[in-house]
Every structure is written in C-alpha cells, then in structure tokens.
PDB file of C-alpha atoms in Angstrom:
ATOM      1  CA  MET A   1     124.937 201.202 200.142  1.00 43.00           C
ATOM      2  CA  PRO A   2     126.886 199.523 202.949  1.00 39.00           C
ATOM      3  CA  ARG A   3     126.483 201.183 206.373  1.00 37.00           C
ATOM      4  CA  ARG A   4     129.636 203.055 207.411  1.00 38.00           C
ATOM      5  CA  ARG A   5     131.140 202.014 210.751  1.00 35.00           C
ATOM      6  CA  PRO A   6     131.798 205.047 212.985  1.00 39.00           C
ATOM      7  CA  SER A   7     135.500 205.772 213.462  1.00 40.00           C
ATOM      8  CA  ARG A   8     137.043 205.033 216.864  1.00 40.00           C
ATOM      9  CA  PRO A   9     138.175 208.189 218.719  1.00 45.00           C
ATOM     10  CA  SER A  10     141.905 208.710 219.127  1.00 43.00           C
ATOM     11  CA  ARG A  11     143.714 208.345 222.472  1.00 40.00           C
ATOM     12  CA  ALA A  12     144.037 212.134 222.832  1.00 43.00           C
ATOM     13  CA  ALA A  13     140.347 212.605 222.158  1.00 45.00           C
ATOM     14  CA  ARG A  14     139.460 209.974 224.732  1.00 43.00           C
ATOM     15  CA  ARG A  15     141.723 211.710 227.294  1.00 44.00           C
ATOM     16  CA  GLY A  16     140.010 215.046 226.689  1.00 50.00           C
ATOM     17  CA  LEU A  17     136.576 213.477 226.956  1.00 43.00           C
ATOM     18  CA  ALA A  18     137.516 211.868 230.253  1.00 46.00           C
ATOM     19  CA  GLY A  19     138.675 215.177 231.656  1.00 51.00           C
ATOM     20  CA  PHE A  20     135.438 216.851 230.661  1.00 47.00           C
ATOM     21  CA  THR A  21     133.413 214.062 232.277  1.00 47.00           C
ATOM     22  CA  VAL A  22     135.309 214.435 235.555  1.00 44.00           C
ATOM     23  CA  ALA A  23     134.712 218.191 235.548  1.00 50.00           C
ATOM     24  CA  LEU A  24     131.017 217.676 234.820  1.00 46.00           C
ATOM     25  CA  LEU A  25     130.602 215.176 237.641  1.00 46.00           C
ATOM     26  CA  ALA A  26     132.378 217.520 240.029  1.00 49.00           C
ATOM     27  CA  SER A  27     130.006 220.354 239.180  1.00 50.00           C
ATOM     28  CA  VAL A  28     127.020 218.077 239.718  1.00 47.00           C
ATOM     29  CA  ALA A  29     128.395 217.009 243.074  1.00 49.00           C
ATOM     30  CA  VAL A  30     128.741 220.636 244.138  1.00 51.00           C
ATOM     31  CA  GLY A  31     125.172 221.337 243.033  1.00 50.00           C
ATOM     32  CA  CYS A  32     123.841 218.576 245.295  1.00 51.00           C
ATOM     33  CA  GLY A  33     124.471 220.812 248.272  1.00 52.00           C
ATOM     34  CA  ASP A  34     122.027 223.414 246.988  1.00 54.00           C
ATOM     35  CA  ALA A  35     118.394 223.793 248.023  1.00 59.00           C
ATOM     36  CA  GLY A  36     116.209 220.855 247.056  1.00 63.00           C
ATOM     37  CA  GLU A  37     118.284 218.087 248.546  1.00 72.00           C
ATOM     38  CA  LEU A  38     116.689 215.506 250.831  1.00 74.00           C
ATOM     39  CA  GLN A  39     116.391 216.659 254.422  1.00 75.00           C
ATOM     40  CA  GLY A  40     116.296 214.463 257.493  1.00 77.00           C
ATOM     41  CA  ALA A  41     112.976 214.200 259.283  1.00 75.00           C
ATOM     42  CA  GLY A  42     114.601 213.846 262.672  1.00 78.00           C
ATOM     43  CA  ALA A  43     114.529 210.954 265.054  1.00 81.00           C
ATOM     44  CA  THR A  44     111.841 208.352 264.497  1.00 82.00           C
ATOM     45  CA  PRO A  45     109.656 207.769 267.583  1.00 82.00           C
ATOM     46  CA  THR A  46     110.084 204.373 269.126  1.00 85.00           C
ATOM     47  CA  ALA A  47     107.110 202.098 268.525  1.00 84.00           C
ATOM     48  CA  ILE A  48     105.392 201.168 271.769  1.00 88.00           C
ATOM     49  CA  SER A  49     103.316 198.029 271.958  1.00 88.00           C
ATOM     50  CA  PRO A  50     100.055 198.118 273.939  1.00 89.00           C
ATOM     51  CA  ASP A  51     100.217 197.078 277.560  1.00 91.00           C
ATOM     52  CA  LYS A  52      98.002 194.107 278.294  1.00 89.00           C
ATOM     53  CA  LEU A  53      96.314 194.564 281.648  1.00 93.00           C
ATOM     54  CA  TRP A  54      95.470 191.797 284.088  1.00 93.00           C
ATOM     55  CA  PRO A  55      96.919 188.920 282.062  1.00 89.00           C
ATOM     56  CA  ASP A  56      95.744 186.410 284.682  1.00 93.00           C
ATOM     57  CA  LEU A  57      92.116 187.497 284.353  1.00 92.00           C
ATOM     58  CA  THR A  58      89.953 184.654 283.048  1.00 92.00           C
ATOM     59  CA  PRO A  59      88.505 185.692 279.668  1.00 89.00           C
ATOM     60  CA  ALA A  60      84.715 185.974 279.564  1.00 89.00           C
ATOM     61  CA  SER A  61      82.989 183.380 277.413  1.00 87.00           C
ATOM     62  CA  SER A  62      79.569 185.052 277.209  1.00 85.00           C
ATOM     63  CA  PRO A  63      78.298 188.656 277.276  1.00 82.00           C
ATOM     64  CA  ALA A  64      77.048 190.109 280.547  1.00 80.00           C
ATOM     65  CA  PHE A  65      74.334 192.164 278.871  1.00 76.00           C
ATOM     66  CA  ASP A  66      72.095 191.554 275.891  1.00 71.00           C
ATOM     67  CA  ILE A  67      71.986 194.723 273.814  1.00 65.00           C
ATOM     68  CA  GLY A  68      70.208 193.066 270.905  1.00 62.00           C
ATOM     69  CA  GLU A  69      72.938 193.300 268.296  1.00 69.00           C
ATOM     70  CA  VAL A  70      71.432 190.730 265.965  1.00 75.00           C
ATOM     71  CA  ASP A  71      67.787 190.668 267.004  1.00 81.00           C
ATOM     72  CA  THR A  72      65.553 190.331 263.971  1.00 91.00           C
ATOM     73  CA  GLU A  73      61.805 189.864 263.961  1.00 93.00           C
ATOM     74  CA  VAL A  74      59.156 189.108 261.374  1.00 95.00           C
ATOM     75  CA  VAL A  75      56.398 191.689 261.649  1.00 96.00           C
ATOM     76  CA  LYS A  76      53.196 189.715 262.038  1.00 94.00           C
ATOM     77  CA  GLY A  77      50.039 190.901 260.333  1.00 93.00           C
ATOM     78  CA  ILE A  78      51.918 192.867 257.640  1.00 95.00           C
ATOM     79  CA  THR A  79      52.217 191.544 254.098  1.00 91.00           C
ATOM     80  CA  VAL A  80      54.478 192.914 251.380  1.00 95.00           C
ATOM     81  CA  PRO A  81      52.649 192.835 248.003  1.00 89.00           C
ATOM     82  CA  ASP A  82      54.973 191.505 245.286  1.00 92.00           C
ATOM     83  CA  GLY A  83      57.919 192.035 247.629  1.00 93.00           C
ATOM     84  CA  ASP A  84      57.698 195.823 247.168  1.00 96.00           C
ATOM     85  CA  ILE A  85      58.324 197.424 250.541  1.00 97.00           C
ATOM     86  CA  ARG A  86      57.015 200.757 249.242  1.00 97.00           C
ATOM     87  CA  GLU A  87      53.546 199.224 249.236  1.00 96.00           C
ATOM     88  CA  VAL A  88      53.692 198.788 253.016  1.00 97.00           C
ATOM     89  CA  ASP A  89      51.943 201.482 255.081  1.00 97.00           C
ATOM     90  CA  PRO A  90      54.430 202.827 257.685  1.00 97.00           C
ATOM     91  CA  VAL A  91      51.573 203.776 260.001  1.00 97.00           C
ATOM     92  CA  ALA A  92      50.289 200.195 259.905  1.00 97.00           C
ATOM     93  CA  VAL A  93      53.764 198.958 260.836  1.00 98.00           C
ATOM     94  CA  VAL A  94      53.880 201.203 263.915  1.00 98.00           C
ATOM     95  CA  ARG A  95      50.340 200.211 264.885  1.00 97.00           C
ATOM     96  CA  GLN A  96      51.403 196.572 264.699  1.00 97.00           C
ATOM     97  CA  GLU A  97      54.360 197.209 267.012  1.00 96.00           C
ATOM     98  CA  ILE A  98      52.128 199.004 269.494  1.00 96.00           C
ATOM     99  CA  ALA A  99      49.675 196.111 269.453  1.00 95.00           C
ATOM    100  CA  ALA A 100      52.508 193.613 269.982  1.00 94.00           C
ATOM    101  CA  HIS A 101      53.782 195.475 273.072  1.00 93.00           C
ATOM    102  CA  PRO A 102      50.729 196.622 275.039  1.00 92.00           C
ATOM    103  CA  GLY A 103      52.761 196.846 278.242  1.00 93.00           C
ATOM    104  CA  ASP A 104      54.813 199.647 276.725  1.00 93.00           C
ATOM    105  CA  TYR A 105      52.070 201.535 274.908  1.00 94.00           C
ATOM    106  CA  ALA A 106      48.510 200.769 275.967  1.00 85.00           C
ATOM    107  CA  GLU A 107      48.916 201.682 279.636  1.00 84.00           C
ATOM    108  CA  GLY A 108      52.676 201.880 279.740  1.00 85.00           C
ATOM    109  CA  THR A 109      55.375 204.493 279.443  1.00 93.00           C
ATOM    110  CA  TYR A 110      54.431 205.495 275.898  1.00 96.00           C
ATOM    111  CA  LYS A 111      50.655 205.502 276.156  1.00 95.00           C
ATOM    112  CA  GLU A 112      50.529 208.982 274.588  1.00 96.00           C
ATOM    113  CA  THR A 113      52.018 207.495 271.411  1.00 97.00           C
ATOM    114  CA  ALA A 114      49.211 204.945 271.259  1.00 96.00           C
ATOM    115  CA  ARG A 115      46.614 207.650 271.825  1.00 96.00           C
ATOM    116  CA  ARG A 116      47.941 209.900 269.062  1.00 96.00           C
ATOM    117  CA  MET A 117      47.962 207.119 266.488  1.00 97.00           C
ATOM    118  CA  ALA A 118      44.302 207.998 265.959  1.00 96.00           C
ATOM    119  CA  ASP A 119      45.469 211.300 264.419  1.00 97.00           C
ATOM    120  CA  CYS A 120      47.484 209.588 261.673  1.00 97.00           C
ATOM    121  CA  GLY A 121      45.916 210.097 258.276  1.00 93.00           C
ATOM    122  CA  ARG A 122      43.941 213.153 259.359  1.00 93.00           C
ATOM    123  CA  SER A 123      44.482 216.538 257.761  1.00 91.00           C
ATOM    124  CA  GLY A 124      45.472 219.847 259.275  1.00 90.00           C
ATOM    125  CA  ALA A 125      46.570 220.346 262.835  1.00 90.00           C
ATOM    126  CA  ALA A 126      45.103 217.028 263.933  1.00 87.00           C
ATOM    127  CA  GLY A 127      47.204 215.110 261.422  1.00 92.00           C
ATOM    128  CA  SER A 128      50.375 216.879 262.591  1.00 94.00           C
ATOM    129  CA  ARG A 129      49.934 215.186 265.975  1.00 96.00           C
ATOM    130  CA  CYS A 130      50.586 211.775 264.437  1.00 97.00           C
ATOM    131  CA  PRO A 131      53.759 210.375 266.090  1.00 97.00           C
ATOM    132  CA  VAL A 132      54.884 208.550 262.931  1.00 98.00           C
ATOM    133  CA  LEU A 133      57.615 210.420 261.069  1.00 97.00           C
ATOM    134  CA  ARG A 134      58.208 210.394 257.346  1.00 96.00           C
ATOM    135  CA  ALA A 135      59.540 207.075 256.066  1.00 97.00           C
ATOM    136  CA  TYR A 136      62.664 206.724 253.909  1.00 98.00           C
ATOM    137  CA  TYR A 137      63.549 204.080 251.345  1.00 98.00           C
ATOM    138  CA  ARG A 138      67.051 202.935 250.472  1.00 97.00           C
ATOM    139  CA  ASP A 139      68.887 199.700 249.736  1.00 98.00           C
ATOM    140  CA  LEU A 140      70.752 199.076 252.999  1.00 98.00           C
ATOM    141  CA  THR A 141      71.148 195.317 252.622  1.00 97.00           C
ATOM    142  CA  GLY A 142      72.778 195.334 249.201  1.00 96.00           C
ATOM    143  CA  ASP A 143      70.228 193.066 247.532  1.00 95.00           C
ATOM    144  CA  GLY A 144      69.214 195.668 244.962  1.00 96.00           C
ATOM    145  CA  HIS A 145      65.830 196.371 246.589  1.00 96.00           C
ATOM    146  CA  ASP A 146      64.732 199.230 248.804  1.00 97.00           C
ATOM    147  CA  ASP A 147      64.563 198.800 252.552  1.00 98.00           C
ATOM    148  CA  LEU A 148      62.419 200.860 254.908  1.00 98.00           C
ATOM    149  CA  THR A 149      63.758 203.213 257.584  1.00 98.00           C
ATOM    150  CA  LEU A 150      61.103 204.776 259.764  1.00 97.00           C
ATOM    151  CA  GLY A 151      60.867 206.604 263.035  1.00 98.00           C
ATOM    152  CA  PHE A 152      58.133 207.469 265.505  1.00 98.00           C
ATOM    153  CA  ARG A 153      57.955 209.497 268.688  1.00 97.00           C
ATOM    154  CA  GLN A 154      57.668 207.679 272.000  1.00 97.00           C
ATOM    155  CA  LEU A 155      55.435 210.001 273.992  1.00 96.00           C
ATOM    156  CA  PRO A 156      55.300 211.633 276.419  1.00 94.00           C
ATOM    157  CA  GLY A 157      58.969 212.559 276.446  1.00 90.00           C
ATOM    158  CA  ASN A 158      61.547 213.247 273.812  1.00 90.00           C
ATOM    159  CA  LEU A 159      62.521 209.733 272.739  1.00 96.00           C
ATOM    160  CA  THR A 160      62.425 208.641 269.115  1.00 97.00           C
ATOM    161  CA  ALA A 161      62.268 205.039 267.950  1.00 97.00           C
ATOM    162  CA  VAL A 162      64.269 204.242 264.807  1.00 97.00           C
ATOM    163  CA  ARG A 163      63.533 201.049 262.891  1.00 97.00           C
ATOM    164  CA  VAL A 164      64.881 199.403 259.734  1.00 98.00           C
ATOM    165  CA  TYR A 165      62.893 196.784 257.800  1.00 98.00           C
ATOM    166  CA  THR A 166      63.698 194.561 254.867  1.00 98.00           C
ATOM    167  CA  VAL A 167      61.720 191.985 252.896  1.00 97.00           C
ATOM    168  CA  ARG A 168      62.248 188.226 252.926  1.00 95.00           C
ATOM    169  CA  LYS A 169      59.867 186.070 250.927  1.00 91.00           C
ATOM    170  CA  ASP A 170      57.133 188.723 250.966  1.00 91.00           C
ATOM    171  CA  ARG A 171      57.451 189.097 254.718  1.00 95.00           C
ATOM    172  CA  LEU A 172      58.435 192.307 256.500  1.00 97.00           C
ATOM    173  CA  VAL A 173      61.435 191.726 258.768  1.00 97.00           C
ATOM    174  CA  GLU A 174      62.763 194.176 261.338  1.00 97.00           C
ATOM    175  CA  VAL A 175      66.575 194.159 261.218  1.00 97.00           C
ATOM    176  CA  MET A 176      67.328 197.111 263.500  1.00 96.00           C
ATOM    177  CA  ALA A 177      65.599 198.780 266.453  1.00 95.00           C
ATOM    178  CA  TYR A 178      66.841 201.599 268.657  1.00 95.00           C
ATOM    179  CA  GLU A 179      65.363 204.346 270.841  1.00 94.00           C
ATOM    180  CA  ASP A 180      67.062 207.475 272.096  1.00 94.00           C
ATOM    181  CA  ALA A 181      66.771 211.242 272.454  1.00 96.00           C
ATOM    182  CA  VAL A 182      67.704 211.620 268.804  1.00 96.00           C
ATOM    183  CA  SER A 183      69.240 214.819 267.436  1.00 95.00           C
ATOM    184  CA  GLY A 184      69.861 213.534 263.899  1.00 96.00           C
ATOM    185  CA  VAL A 185      69.693 210.460 261.677  1.00 97.00           C
ATOM    186  CA  GLU A 186      71.700 209.824 258.509  1.00 97.00           C
ATOM    187  CA  LEU A 187      71.886 207.048 255.936  1.00 97.00           C
ATOM    188  CA  THR A 188      75.198 206.418 254.210  1.00 96.00           C
ATOM    189  CA  GLY A 189      76.210 203.356 252.249  1.00 96.00           C
ATOM    190  CA  ARG A 190      74.949 200.327 254.174  1.00 97.00           C
ATOM    191  CA  SER A 191      74.818 202.202 257.467  1.00 98.00           C
ATOM    192  CA  VAL A 192      72.417 204.106 259.703  1.00 98.00           C
ATOM    193  CA  ILE A 193      74.028 206.809 261.845  1.00 98.00           C
ATOM    194  CA  ILE A 194      72.208 208.181 264.872  1.00 97.00           C
ATOM    195  CA  ARG A 195      73.354 211.265 266.766  1.00 97.00           C
ATOM    196  CA  ALA A 196      72.165 211.819 270.306  1.00 96.00           C
ATOM    197  CA  PRO A 197      72.865 214.650 272.767  1.00 95.00           C
ATOM    198  CA  SER A 198      75.197 214.087 275.684  1.00 94.00           C
ATOM    199  CA  GLU A 199      74.949 215.419 279.223  1.00 93.00           C
ATOM    200  CA  VAL A 200      78.523 216.648 278.756  1.00 94.00           C
ATOM    201  CA  ALA A 201      78.392 220.124 277.216  1.00 93.00           C
ATOM    202  CA  GLY A 202      80.051 220.291 273.797  1.00 94.00           C
ATOM    203  CA  TYR A 203      79.800 216.571 273.086  1.00 96.00           C
ATOM    204  CA  GLU A 204      77.349 214.216 271.426  1.00 97.00           C
ATOM    205  CA  TYR A 205      77.007 210.503 270.896  1.00 97.00           C
ATOM    206  CA  ARG A 206      77.401 209.046 267.411  1.00 97.00           C
ATOM    207  CA  LEU A 207      76.190 205.496 266.915  1.00 96.00           C
ATOM    208  CA  GLN A 208      76.478 203.637 263.630  1.00 97.00           C
ATOM    209  CA  TRP A 209      74.686 200.471 262.581  1.00 96.00           C
ATOM    210  CA  THR A 210      75.972 198.668 259.496  1.00 97.00           C
ATOM    211  CA  TRP A 211      74.412 195.817 257.551  1.00 97.00           C
ATOM    212  CA  ASP A 212      76.184 192.499 258.144  1.00 96.00           C
ATOM    213  CA  GLN A 213      75.497 189.871 255.517  1.00 95.00           C
ATOM    214  CA  GLN A 214      76.549 186.966 257.724  1.00 94.00           C
ATOM    215  CA  GLN A 215      74.208 187.900 260.572  1.00 94.00           C
ATOM    216  CA  ARG A 216      71.586 189.318 258.183  1.00 95.00           C
ATOM    217  CA  ALA A 217      71.038 192.218 260.559  1.00 96.00           C
ATOM    218  CA  MET A 218      72.245 195.747 261.241  1.00 96.00           C
ATOM    219  CA  LEU A 219      75.110 195.538 263.745  1.00 95.00           C
ATOM    220  CA  LEU A 220      76.277 198.328 266.036  1.00 94.00           C
ATOM    221  CA  THR A 221      79.721 198.887 264.509  1.00 95.00           C
ATOM    222  CA  HIS A 222      80.660 202.287 266.021  1.00 95.00           C
ATOM    223  CA  ASP A 223      79.771 203.940 269.331  1.00 95.00           C
ATOM    224  CA  GLU A 224      81.569 207.239 269.807  1.00 96.00           C
ATOM    225  CA  MET A 225      81.454 210.395 271.873  1.00 96.00           C
ATOM    226  CA  LEU A 226      82.449 213.377 269.727  1.00 96.00           C
ATOM    227  CA  ARG A 227      82.975 217.098 270.196  1.00 95.00           C
ATOM    228  CA  THR A 228      80.394 219.391 268.690  1.00 91.00           C
ATOM    229  CA  GLY A 229      82.359 222.632 268.826  1.00 74.00           C
ATOM    230  CA  GLY A 230      81.109 223.786 272.188  1.00 54.00           C
ATOM    231  CA  ARG A 231      77.422 223.517 271.294  1.00 49.00           C
ATOM    232  CA  LYS A 232      75.264 222.845 274.325  1.00 51.00           C
ATOM    233  CA  PRO A 233      73.041 219.751 274.208  1.00 48.00           C
ATOM    234  CA  SER A 234      69.509 220.641 273.191  1.00 48.00           C
ATOM    235  CA  PRO A 235      66.767 219.830 275.701  1.00 50.00           C
ATOM    236  CA  HIS A 236      64.429 219.154 272.783  1.00 46.00           C
ATOM    237  CA  PRO A 237      66.415 217.363 270.044  1.00 44.00           C
ATOM    238  CA  SER A 238      64.835 217.004 266.654  1.00 42.00           C
ATOM    239  CA  ALA A 239      63.608 213.538 265.766  1.00 40.00           C
ATOM    240  CA  SER A 240      63.312 214.184 262.066  1.00 39.00           C
ATOM    241  CA  PRO A 241      65.772 212.219 259.886  1.00 43.00           C
ATOM    242  CA  ALA A 242      68.507 214.292 258.262  1.00 40.00           C
ATOM    243  CA  PRO A 243      69.274 214.024 254.539  1.00 39.00           C
ATOM    244  CA  ALA A 244      71.598 211.193 253.575  1.00 39.00           C
ATOM    245  CA  SER A 245      75.280 212.090 253.428  1.00 37.00           C
ATOM    246  CA  SER A 246      76.065 209.900 250.443  1.00 39.00           C
ATOM    247  CA  SER A 247      75.418 210.781 246.834  1.00 37.00           C
ATOM    248  CA  ALA A 248      72.444 208.453 246.557  1.00 46.00           C
ATOM    249  CA  SER A 249      69.831 210.117 248.722  1.00 49.00           C
ATOM    250  CA  PRO A 250      67.100 207.988 250.292  1.00 62.00           C
ATOM    251  CA  SER A 251      63.676 208.699 248.900  1.00 61.00           C
ATOM    252  CA  PRO A 252      60.905 209.690 251.311  1.00 62.00           C
ATOM    253  CA  SER A 253      57.585 207.969 251.473  1.00 55.00           C
ATOM    254  CA  PRO A 254      54.950 209.685 249.338  1.00 46.00           C
ATOM    255  CA  SER A 255      52.221 208.285 251.570  1.00 44.00           C
ATOM    256  CA  ALA A 256      53.695 209.222 254.927  1.00 44.00           C
ATOM    257  CA  SER A 257      51.172 210.588 257.352  1.00 40.00           C
ATOM    258  CA  ALA A 258      53.534 212.919 259.170  1.00 39.00           C
ATOM    259  CA  SER A 259      56.295 215.300 258.182  1.00 38.00           C
ATOM    260  CA  SER A 260      59.061 216.796 260.248  1.00 38.00           C
ATOM    261  CA  SER A 261      56.537 219.119 261.825  1.00 36.00           C
ATOM    262  CA  ALA A 262      55.016 216.153 263.591  1.00 37.00           C
ATOM    263  CA  SER A 263      58.222 215.886 265.590  1.00 38.00           C
ATOM    264  CA  ALA A 264      57.926 219.468 266.759  1.00 35.00           C
ATOM    265  CA  SER A 265      54.297 219.085 267.693  1.00 35.00           C
ATOM    266  CA  GLY A 266      55.071 216.074 269.869  1.00 37.00           C
ATOM    267  CA  ARG A 267      57.600 217.818 272.088  1.00 33.00           C
TER     268      ARG A 267
END
C-alpha cells in the first residue's frame, strides 16, 4: 500500500498554531525569573602575578650546602642471596654501618648504640635493649621487588636513624639516610614520610622522600611545617614506624630483633 502523504495545514490552522507558540514562549520567559536561574558569583578577583625580588642578583650556579639529596652507597660486606632483600639480616646491616663509621659510634656521639648492639638477638629484657627497630618491606622503587626500610636508635639521646635499601645485582644499596627526633614514619606509594616535633608548640615538621627513577635515589620532595591542633611537642617522640597510609601495607620483618618496645627502652 502506498504511504499517504500528510495533509498540509490550512492558513487559519497555521495562524492559530503560531499564536499558541507565542503564548507558550511568553510563559517560559516569565518562568525564567523564578528560583533556579543562574546567579552571579560577584566580582572576580584580579589575578596578581608574583613579585620577583632582587632581579639584579646574580643567580647561584651551585648549592651552598650539601644535604645529600642523591647520596647512594653500596653496603660493603652484605650480600643479598638470589636478590631477595628479605634474606638480609637488618641487625647485620646496622652493624656494618657502625663498623664503617667508628668516629660516630665506637667512641663518638652514639657509642651507646654500638654498646647495645650486643643485646640484639637476645631474649627477654636484654633483647629489648637492642637499638634496631623492626624492619619493613615494600616496593618503593617500582621494580616489582621489595625494598627494605629500617630504623635504629642513635643513643644516648632521642634521635632515630631511618634508612632505605634496595638491591642492584645482588648488592645492597642504601638509597636514603636521615636522622632526627622522629615522632612517626609512614610509607605511602613510592614515598617515605617522616614526622618530627618542632620547638614551636602546636606544630611539627613533615618531610617526604620520594623515589626518583632518574637519580635512582629517594629525593627530599617536601619539607613542611604543619599545625598539629595545639598538641605540644613530645620530649620523647616515638621512633617506631607507623602503619602505612596506603592500601598496600608494608610487611614487617619476621626476623627482626626488636619491636616497638625497643624504642621505649632506649629513651
């Protein structure tokens, strides 16, 4: 059956339709003034460019201080069986550092740390005096293999040394080293975050090291002073690492010689 063409409306019908359309548009226009219309946000603040100070000052071409941003070091005397960093004894790593820096530990500022290393591996109260804290394992370099984060107390005093190690060709390599009066340590993503008390009441320092593939080291990427809600700085901050803030929690060492209680015993 042939399809029927729709009939064309008459002139009168078209006139009536036009009148209805005008009335409809008028009602819509009136409705636009009701609630729900777009409202002005007010004047937009004028963008202000930063003021460059001392434009005639000659730019520095080299740093004034060496803070060791990209210092890495192969740990001598430590082997990594089959490239598995979990097979490395954290206590042996700390003993190797002490032996490599006798001026700091043997008869130096941290001689108490060297003396208490003899307590590592012992049971009971004696073992709790070991300055080496529990080790944590997590892939911080992004190569799919665990890296080692460990800490140990620098005694006497309340300083804590934080170290990060990775493996390169079955060799243990230190890629981050820092010491401070630590109040908390976190691992998140490819970063290590260290919190330290400030002398200013209600504030703390937050320092973040992040793995840099180009430098193949942990770089200090953030150094902040943050409010803590009025909390006074603790004279005896905890040196025990805090749980990781990301979903993938670092796993502690099953063979660690000291737990968090070792931190308390060393204060």
